[in-house]
Coordinates of C-alpha atoms (C1' of nucleotides) in Angstrom, one line a residue:
Chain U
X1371 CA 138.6 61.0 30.4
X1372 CA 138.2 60.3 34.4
X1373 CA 140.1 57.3 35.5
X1374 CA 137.5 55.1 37.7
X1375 CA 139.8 55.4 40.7
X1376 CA 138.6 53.7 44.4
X1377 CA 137.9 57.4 45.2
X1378 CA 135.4 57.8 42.4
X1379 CA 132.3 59.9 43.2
X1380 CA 131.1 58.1 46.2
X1381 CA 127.2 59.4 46.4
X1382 CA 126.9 61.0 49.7
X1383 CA 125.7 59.3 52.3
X1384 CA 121.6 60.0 52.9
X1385 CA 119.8 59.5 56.0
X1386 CA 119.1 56.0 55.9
X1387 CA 122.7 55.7 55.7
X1388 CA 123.6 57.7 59.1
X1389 CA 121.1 55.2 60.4
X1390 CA 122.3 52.1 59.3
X1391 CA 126.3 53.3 60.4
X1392 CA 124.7 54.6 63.7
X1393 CA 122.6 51.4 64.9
X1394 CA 125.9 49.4 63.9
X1395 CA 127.4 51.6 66.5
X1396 CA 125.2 50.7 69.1
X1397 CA 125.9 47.3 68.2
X1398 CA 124.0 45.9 65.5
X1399 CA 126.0 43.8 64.0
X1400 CA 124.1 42.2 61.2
X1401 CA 121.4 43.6 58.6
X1402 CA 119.5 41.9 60.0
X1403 CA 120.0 43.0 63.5
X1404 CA 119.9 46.3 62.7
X1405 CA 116.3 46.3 61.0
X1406 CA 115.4 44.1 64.4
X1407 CA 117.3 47.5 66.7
X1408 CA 115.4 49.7 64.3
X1409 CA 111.7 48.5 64.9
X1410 CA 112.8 48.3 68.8
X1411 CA 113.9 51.7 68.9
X1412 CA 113.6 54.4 66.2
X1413 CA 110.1 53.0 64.3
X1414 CA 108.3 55.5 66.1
X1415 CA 109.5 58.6 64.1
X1416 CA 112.0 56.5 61.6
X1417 CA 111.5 53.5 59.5
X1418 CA 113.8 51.6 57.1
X1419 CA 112.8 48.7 54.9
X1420 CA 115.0 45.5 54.9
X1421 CA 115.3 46.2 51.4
X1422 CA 117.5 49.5 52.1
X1423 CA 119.9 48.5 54.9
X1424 CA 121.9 45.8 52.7
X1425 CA 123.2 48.5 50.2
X1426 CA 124.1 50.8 52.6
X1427 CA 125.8 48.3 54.6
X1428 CA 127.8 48.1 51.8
X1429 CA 128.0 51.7 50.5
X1430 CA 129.2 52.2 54.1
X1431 CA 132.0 49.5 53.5
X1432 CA 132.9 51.5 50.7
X1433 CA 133.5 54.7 52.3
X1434 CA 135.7 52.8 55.1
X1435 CA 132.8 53.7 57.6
X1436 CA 132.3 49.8 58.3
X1437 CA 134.3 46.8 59.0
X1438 CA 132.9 43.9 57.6
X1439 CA 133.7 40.5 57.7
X1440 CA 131.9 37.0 56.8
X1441 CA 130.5 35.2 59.8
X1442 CA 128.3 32.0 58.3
X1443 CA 126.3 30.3 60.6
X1444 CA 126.5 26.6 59.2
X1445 CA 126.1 27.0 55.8
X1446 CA 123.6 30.5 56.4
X1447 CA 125.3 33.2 54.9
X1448 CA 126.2 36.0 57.2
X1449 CA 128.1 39.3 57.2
X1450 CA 128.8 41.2 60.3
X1451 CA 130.1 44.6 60.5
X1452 CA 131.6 47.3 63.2
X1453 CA 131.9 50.4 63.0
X1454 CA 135.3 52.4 62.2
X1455 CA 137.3 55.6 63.4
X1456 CA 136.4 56.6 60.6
X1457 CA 133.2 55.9 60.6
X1458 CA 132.3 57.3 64.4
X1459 CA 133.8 60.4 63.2
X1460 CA 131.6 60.6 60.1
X1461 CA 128.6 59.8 62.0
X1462 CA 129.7 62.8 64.6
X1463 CA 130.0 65.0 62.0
X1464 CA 126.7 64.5 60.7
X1465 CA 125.2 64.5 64.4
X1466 CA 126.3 67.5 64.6
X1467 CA 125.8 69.6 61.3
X1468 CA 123.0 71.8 61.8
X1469 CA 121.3 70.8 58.2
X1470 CA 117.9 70.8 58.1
X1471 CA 115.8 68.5 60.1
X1472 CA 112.1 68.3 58.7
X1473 CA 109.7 67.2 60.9
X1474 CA 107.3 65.4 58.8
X1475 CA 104.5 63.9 60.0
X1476 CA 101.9 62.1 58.1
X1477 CA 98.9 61.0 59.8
X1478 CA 95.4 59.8 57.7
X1479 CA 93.7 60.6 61.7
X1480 CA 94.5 64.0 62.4
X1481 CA 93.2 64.6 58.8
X1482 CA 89.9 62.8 58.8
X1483 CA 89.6 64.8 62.4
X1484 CA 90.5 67.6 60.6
X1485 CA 87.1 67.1 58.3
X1486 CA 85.3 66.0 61.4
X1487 CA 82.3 68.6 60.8
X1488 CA 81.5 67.1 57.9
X1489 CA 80.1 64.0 60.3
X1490 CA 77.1 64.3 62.5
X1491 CA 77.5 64.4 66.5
X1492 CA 78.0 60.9 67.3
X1493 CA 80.0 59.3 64.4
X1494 CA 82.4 62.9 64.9
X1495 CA 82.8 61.7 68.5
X1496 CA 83.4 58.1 67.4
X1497 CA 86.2 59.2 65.6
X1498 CA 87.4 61.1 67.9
X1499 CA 88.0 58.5 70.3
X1500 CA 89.1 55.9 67.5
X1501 CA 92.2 58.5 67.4
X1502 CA 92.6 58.9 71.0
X1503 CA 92.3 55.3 71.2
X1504 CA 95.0 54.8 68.6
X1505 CA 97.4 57.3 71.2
X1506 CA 96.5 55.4 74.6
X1507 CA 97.9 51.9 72.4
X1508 CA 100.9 53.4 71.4
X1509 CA 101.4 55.2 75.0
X1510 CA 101.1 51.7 76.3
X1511 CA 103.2 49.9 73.9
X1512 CA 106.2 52.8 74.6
X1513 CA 105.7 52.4 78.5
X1514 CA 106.1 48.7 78.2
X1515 CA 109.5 49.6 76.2
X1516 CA 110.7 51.8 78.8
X1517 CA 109.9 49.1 81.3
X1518 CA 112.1 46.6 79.8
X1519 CA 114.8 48.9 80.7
X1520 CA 118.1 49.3 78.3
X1521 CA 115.8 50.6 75.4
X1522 CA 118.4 49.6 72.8
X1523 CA 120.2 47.2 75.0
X1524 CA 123.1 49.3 75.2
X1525 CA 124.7 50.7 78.7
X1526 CA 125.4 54.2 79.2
X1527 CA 123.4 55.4 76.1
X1528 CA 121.0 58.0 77.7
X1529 CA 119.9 59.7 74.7
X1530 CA 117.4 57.3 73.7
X1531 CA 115.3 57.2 76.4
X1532 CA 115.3 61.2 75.9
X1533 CA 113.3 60.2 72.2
X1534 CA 111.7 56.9 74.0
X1535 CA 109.6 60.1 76.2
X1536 CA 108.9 62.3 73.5
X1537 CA 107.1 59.5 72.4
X1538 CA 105.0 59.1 75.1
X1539 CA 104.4 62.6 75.9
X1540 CA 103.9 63.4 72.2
X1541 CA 100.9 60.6 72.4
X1542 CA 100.0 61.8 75.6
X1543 CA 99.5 65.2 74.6
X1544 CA 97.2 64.2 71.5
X1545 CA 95.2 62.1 74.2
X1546 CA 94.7 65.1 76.5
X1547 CA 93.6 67.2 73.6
X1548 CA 90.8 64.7 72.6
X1549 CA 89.6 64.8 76.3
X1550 CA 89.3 68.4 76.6
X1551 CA 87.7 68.8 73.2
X1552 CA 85.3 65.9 74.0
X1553 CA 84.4 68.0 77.2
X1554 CA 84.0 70.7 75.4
X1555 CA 81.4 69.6 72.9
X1556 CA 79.6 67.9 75.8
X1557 CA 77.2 71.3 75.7
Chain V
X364 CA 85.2 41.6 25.9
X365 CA 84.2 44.3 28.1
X366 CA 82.7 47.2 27.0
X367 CA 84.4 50.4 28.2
X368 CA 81.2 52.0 30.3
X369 CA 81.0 54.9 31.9
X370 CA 80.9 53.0 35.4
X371 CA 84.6 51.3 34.2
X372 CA 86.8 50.6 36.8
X373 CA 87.5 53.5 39.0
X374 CA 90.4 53.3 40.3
X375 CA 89.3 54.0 44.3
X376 CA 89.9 57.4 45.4
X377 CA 93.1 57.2 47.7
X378 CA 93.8 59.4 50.2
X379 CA 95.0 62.5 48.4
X380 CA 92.0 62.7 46.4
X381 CA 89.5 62.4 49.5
X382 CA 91.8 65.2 50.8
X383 CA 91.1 67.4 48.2
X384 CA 87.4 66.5 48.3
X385 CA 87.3 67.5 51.8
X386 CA 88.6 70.7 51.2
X387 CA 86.7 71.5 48.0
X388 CA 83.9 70.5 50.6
X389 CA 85.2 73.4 52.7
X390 CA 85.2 76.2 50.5
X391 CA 88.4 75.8 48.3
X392 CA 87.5 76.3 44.6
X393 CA 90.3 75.5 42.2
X394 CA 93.0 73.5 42.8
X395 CA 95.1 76.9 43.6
X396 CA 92.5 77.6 46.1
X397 CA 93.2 74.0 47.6
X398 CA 96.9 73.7 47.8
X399 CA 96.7 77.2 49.8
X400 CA 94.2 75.9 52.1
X401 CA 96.4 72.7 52.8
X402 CA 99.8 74.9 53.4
X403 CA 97.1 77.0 55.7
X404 CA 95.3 73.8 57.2
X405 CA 96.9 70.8 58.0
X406 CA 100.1 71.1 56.1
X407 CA 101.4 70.5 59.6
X408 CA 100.2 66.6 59.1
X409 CA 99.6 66.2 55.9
X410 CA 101.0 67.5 52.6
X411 CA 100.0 67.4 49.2
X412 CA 101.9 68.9 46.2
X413 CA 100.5 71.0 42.9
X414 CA 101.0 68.4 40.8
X415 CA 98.4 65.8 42.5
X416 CA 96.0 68.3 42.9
X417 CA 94.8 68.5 39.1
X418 CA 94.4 64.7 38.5
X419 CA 92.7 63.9 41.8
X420 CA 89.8 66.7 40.3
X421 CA 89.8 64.9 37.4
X422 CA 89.2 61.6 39.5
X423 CA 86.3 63.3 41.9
X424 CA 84.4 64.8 38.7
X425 CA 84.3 61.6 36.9
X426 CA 83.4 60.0 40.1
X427 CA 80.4 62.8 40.4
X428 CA 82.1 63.5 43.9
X429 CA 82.5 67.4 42.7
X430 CA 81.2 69.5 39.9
X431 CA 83.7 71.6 38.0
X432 CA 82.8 74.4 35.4
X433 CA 85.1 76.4 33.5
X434 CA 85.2 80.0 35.2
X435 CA 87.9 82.0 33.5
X436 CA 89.3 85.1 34.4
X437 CA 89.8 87.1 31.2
X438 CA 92.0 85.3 29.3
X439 CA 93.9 83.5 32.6
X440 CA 91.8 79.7 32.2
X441 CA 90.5 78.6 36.2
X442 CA 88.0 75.6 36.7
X443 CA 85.9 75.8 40.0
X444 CA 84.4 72.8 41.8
X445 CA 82.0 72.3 44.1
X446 CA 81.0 69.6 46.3
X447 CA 77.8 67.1 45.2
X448 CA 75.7 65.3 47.2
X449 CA 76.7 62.3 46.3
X450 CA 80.7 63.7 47.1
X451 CA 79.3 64.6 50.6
X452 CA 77.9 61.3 51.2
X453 CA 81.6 59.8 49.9
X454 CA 83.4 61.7 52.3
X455 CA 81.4 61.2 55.2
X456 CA 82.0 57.6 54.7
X457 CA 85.4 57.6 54.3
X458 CA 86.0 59.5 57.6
X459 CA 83.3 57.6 59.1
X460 CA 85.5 53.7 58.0
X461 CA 87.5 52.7 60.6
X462 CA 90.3 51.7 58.2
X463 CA 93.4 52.0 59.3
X464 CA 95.0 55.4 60.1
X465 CA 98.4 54.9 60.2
X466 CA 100.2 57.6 62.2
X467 CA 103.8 58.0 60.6
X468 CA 106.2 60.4 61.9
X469 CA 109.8 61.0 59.8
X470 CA 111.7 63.4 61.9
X471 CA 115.8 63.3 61.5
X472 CA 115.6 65.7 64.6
X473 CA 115.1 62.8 66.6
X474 CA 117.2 60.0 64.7
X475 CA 119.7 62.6 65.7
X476 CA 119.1 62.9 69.1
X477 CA 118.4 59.2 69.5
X478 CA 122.3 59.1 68.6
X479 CA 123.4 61.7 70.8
X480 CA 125.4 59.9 73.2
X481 CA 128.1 59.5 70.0
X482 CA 128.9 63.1 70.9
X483 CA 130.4 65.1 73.3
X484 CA 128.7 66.9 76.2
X485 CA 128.7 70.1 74.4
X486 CA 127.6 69.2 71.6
X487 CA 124.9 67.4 72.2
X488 CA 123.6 70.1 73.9
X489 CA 123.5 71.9 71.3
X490 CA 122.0 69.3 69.2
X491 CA 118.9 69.4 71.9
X492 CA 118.9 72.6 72.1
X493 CA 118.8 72.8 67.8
X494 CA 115.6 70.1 68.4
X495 CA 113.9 72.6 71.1
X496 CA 114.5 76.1 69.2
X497 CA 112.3 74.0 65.9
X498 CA 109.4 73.0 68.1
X499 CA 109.3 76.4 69.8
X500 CA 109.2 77.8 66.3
X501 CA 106.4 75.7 65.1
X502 CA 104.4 76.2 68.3
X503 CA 104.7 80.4 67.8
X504 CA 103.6 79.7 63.9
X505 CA 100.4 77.8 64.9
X506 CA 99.8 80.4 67.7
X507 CA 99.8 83.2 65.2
X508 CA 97.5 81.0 63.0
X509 CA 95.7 79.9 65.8
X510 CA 94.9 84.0 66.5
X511 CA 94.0 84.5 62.9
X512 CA 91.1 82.7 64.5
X513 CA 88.9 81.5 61.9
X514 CA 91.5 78.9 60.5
X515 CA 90.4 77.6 57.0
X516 CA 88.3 80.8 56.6
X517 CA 85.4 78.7 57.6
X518 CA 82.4 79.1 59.9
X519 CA 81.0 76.5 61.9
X520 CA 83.7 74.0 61.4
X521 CA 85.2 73.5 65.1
X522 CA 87.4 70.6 64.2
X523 CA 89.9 72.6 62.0
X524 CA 90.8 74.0 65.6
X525 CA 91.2 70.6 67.4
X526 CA 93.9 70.1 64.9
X527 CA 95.8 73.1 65.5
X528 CA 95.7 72.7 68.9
X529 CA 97.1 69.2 68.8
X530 CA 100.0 70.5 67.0
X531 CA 100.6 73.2 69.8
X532 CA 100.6 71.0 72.7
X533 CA 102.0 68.4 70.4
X534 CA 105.4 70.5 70.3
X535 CA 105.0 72.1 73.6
X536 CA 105.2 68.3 74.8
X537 CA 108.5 68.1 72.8
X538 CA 109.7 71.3 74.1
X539 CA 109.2 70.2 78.3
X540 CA 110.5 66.8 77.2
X541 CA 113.7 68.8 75.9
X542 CA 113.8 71.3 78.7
X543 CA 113.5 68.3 82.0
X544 CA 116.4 66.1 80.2
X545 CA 118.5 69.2 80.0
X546 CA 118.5 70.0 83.4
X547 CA 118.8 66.2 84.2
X548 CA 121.8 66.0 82.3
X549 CA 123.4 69.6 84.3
X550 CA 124.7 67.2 87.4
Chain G
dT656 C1' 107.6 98.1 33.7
dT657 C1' 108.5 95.0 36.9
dC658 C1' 107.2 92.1 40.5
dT659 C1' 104.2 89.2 42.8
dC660 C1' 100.3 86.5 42.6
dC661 C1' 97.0 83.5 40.2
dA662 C1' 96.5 79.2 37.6
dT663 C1' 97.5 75.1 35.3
dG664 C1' 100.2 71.7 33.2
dT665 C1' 104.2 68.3 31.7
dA666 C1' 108.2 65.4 32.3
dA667 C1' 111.6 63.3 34.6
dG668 C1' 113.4 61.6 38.7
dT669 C1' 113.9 59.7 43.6
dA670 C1' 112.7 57.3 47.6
dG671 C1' 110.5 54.1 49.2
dT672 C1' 107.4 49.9 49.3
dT673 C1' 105.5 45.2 48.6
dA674 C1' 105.9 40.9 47.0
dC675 C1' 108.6 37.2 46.0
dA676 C1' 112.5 33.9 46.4
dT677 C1' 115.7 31.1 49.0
dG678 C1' 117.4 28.4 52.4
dA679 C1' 119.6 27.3 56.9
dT680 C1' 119.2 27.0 62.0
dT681 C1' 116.9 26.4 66.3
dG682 C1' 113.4 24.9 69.5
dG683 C1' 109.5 22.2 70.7
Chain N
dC16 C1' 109.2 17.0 61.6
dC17 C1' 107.1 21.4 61.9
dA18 C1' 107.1 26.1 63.0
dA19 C1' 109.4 30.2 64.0
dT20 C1' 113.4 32.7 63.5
dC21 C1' 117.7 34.0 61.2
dA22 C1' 119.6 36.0 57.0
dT23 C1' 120.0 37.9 52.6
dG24 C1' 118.7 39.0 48.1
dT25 C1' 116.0 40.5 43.5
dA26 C1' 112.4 42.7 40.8
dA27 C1' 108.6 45.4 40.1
dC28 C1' 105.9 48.9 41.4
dT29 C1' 103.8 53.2 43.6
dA30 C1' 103.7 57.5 45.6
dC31 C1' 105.5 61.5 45.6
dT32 C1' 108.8 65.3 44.4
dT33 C1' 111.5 68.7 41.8
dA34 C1' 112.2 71.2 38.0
dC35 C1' 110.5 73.3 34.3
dA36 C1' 107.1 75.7 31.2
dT37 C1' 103.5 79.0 30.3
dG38 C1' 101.1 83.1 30.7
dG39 C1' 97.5 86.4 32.4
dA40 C1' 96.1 89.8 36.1
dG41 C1' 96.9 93.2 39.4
dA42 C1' 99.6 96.3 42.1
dA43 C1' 103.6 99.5 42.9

DNA sequence: TTCTCCATGTAAGTAGTTACATGATTGG
DNA sequence: CCAATCATGTAACTACTTACATGGAGAA
């Protein structure tokens, strides 16, 4: 019989984890903060539900990857964390273990373009352009983010504007593509 | 008391199961037939395991979107479906509704990178470099598809190949994205 | 005969979501 | 005082996955 000692089993951290510890470090103090960094940052190829973030919070606390302490505003409960030695180092480690990185896309428009045959001429074309539309919003929305400058409004972070352009050009390139193919049925 | 008809209350086909109708509509057979031409198709947006496969038929038959009939091979049992009218006319509306078409990317390759600036020069370089090598793998995989020209083994569907090519440039753009930052970052 | 492919199915589990609940603070 | 925002939490559910089970057919 196991003693439950404070090292017991800690499940390993998963992704959403990683997440939560690494928008702490750019300074997301609260859980609430951090799903507000999140949505402002990351959404585009990462999302994480309020729900999630609390229990990591504390799983990281567990794990000594977090600091946190009791902030109330008033009488609204709050807890604020930062993010440990410890915890940067974790978070490095993970950055840089090669482990696989699936690149999962899900997207309901690329398959009902996919199927687009099955349409006649014109409703095929309105879908087509219902996706490309769906690209020029989102290339819009992510130029109006780049515009407002420090993307996660942290200084010398360079990296996510790198991910803040793959978004665009990732959209841009799907919006190309429809153009050309809608030229090219235009026999 | 309502009596159990055989109109009862569908439960509306989600997405999976117009999926599988659309490729039954194609050409795909059983549901082995199906899950290959996914992995072959648009497993590069979309993915759908064995195991949904079988009860989604089950759905489209007693919705009258597919006949099935029992086609064994010796003693090895197979049921084969094909595509009604009345399916045809389904799916056509479906891709036709303007619902929405929610585009959702999950890609840890770019969480990671979005963090980058937690590591050292070196290392993130590597990191970038890790994120480039994967979209200039997927990018020679759909080119080699893309050669094996006719790409769900149909004729005179020209869609399948607007797909494709979306997920080529798609990476590529991911790839030149990768490529400008690193020389950026080399002052 | 052994391996790979064809073909379907069941059972259990995980990850994630939505919906709901609560209430305090701030700004107009 | 009313609405929007800040802040956390709980409970129930859905979608999807993995692992396992079974076995015939065809090819080497």
């Amino acid at each position: 019989m196991r003693p439950a000692d404070k090292s017991a089993p800690q499940p390993p951290l998963g992704a959403p984890g990683y997440v939560v510890l690494g928008m702490v470090r750019l300074g997301a103090r609260s859980g609430y903060e951090i799903k507000q960094m999140v949505e402002l940052s990351i959404r585009f190829f990462w999302t994480i539900s309020q729900v999630q973030i609390y229990p990591s919070l504390e799983q990281l606390e567990a794990a000594g990857f977090v600091n946190g302490r009791s902030e109330p505003q008033g009488k609204r409960p709050k807890r604020v964390f930062e993010i440990t030695p410890k915890g940067e180092k974790a978070l490095r480690q993970w950055l840089g273990h090669p482990d696989p990185m699936p690149f999962e896309l899900r997207d309901l428009g690329l398959v009902k373009l996919f199927f687009g045959d099955a349409l006649d001429h014109s409703e095929a074309v309105e879908l087509l352009d219902a996706v490309k539309k769906r690209s020029e919003d989102r290339v819009s929305m992510l130029r109006a983010i780049e515009s407002a400058a420090d993307v996660a409004g942290t200084e010398g972070n360079v990296y996510p504007l790198l991910t803040l352009r793959m978004g665009i050009r990732f959209h841009q390139a799907m919006i190309d593509v429809c153009r050309e193919f809608e030229q090219e049925i235009l026999e």
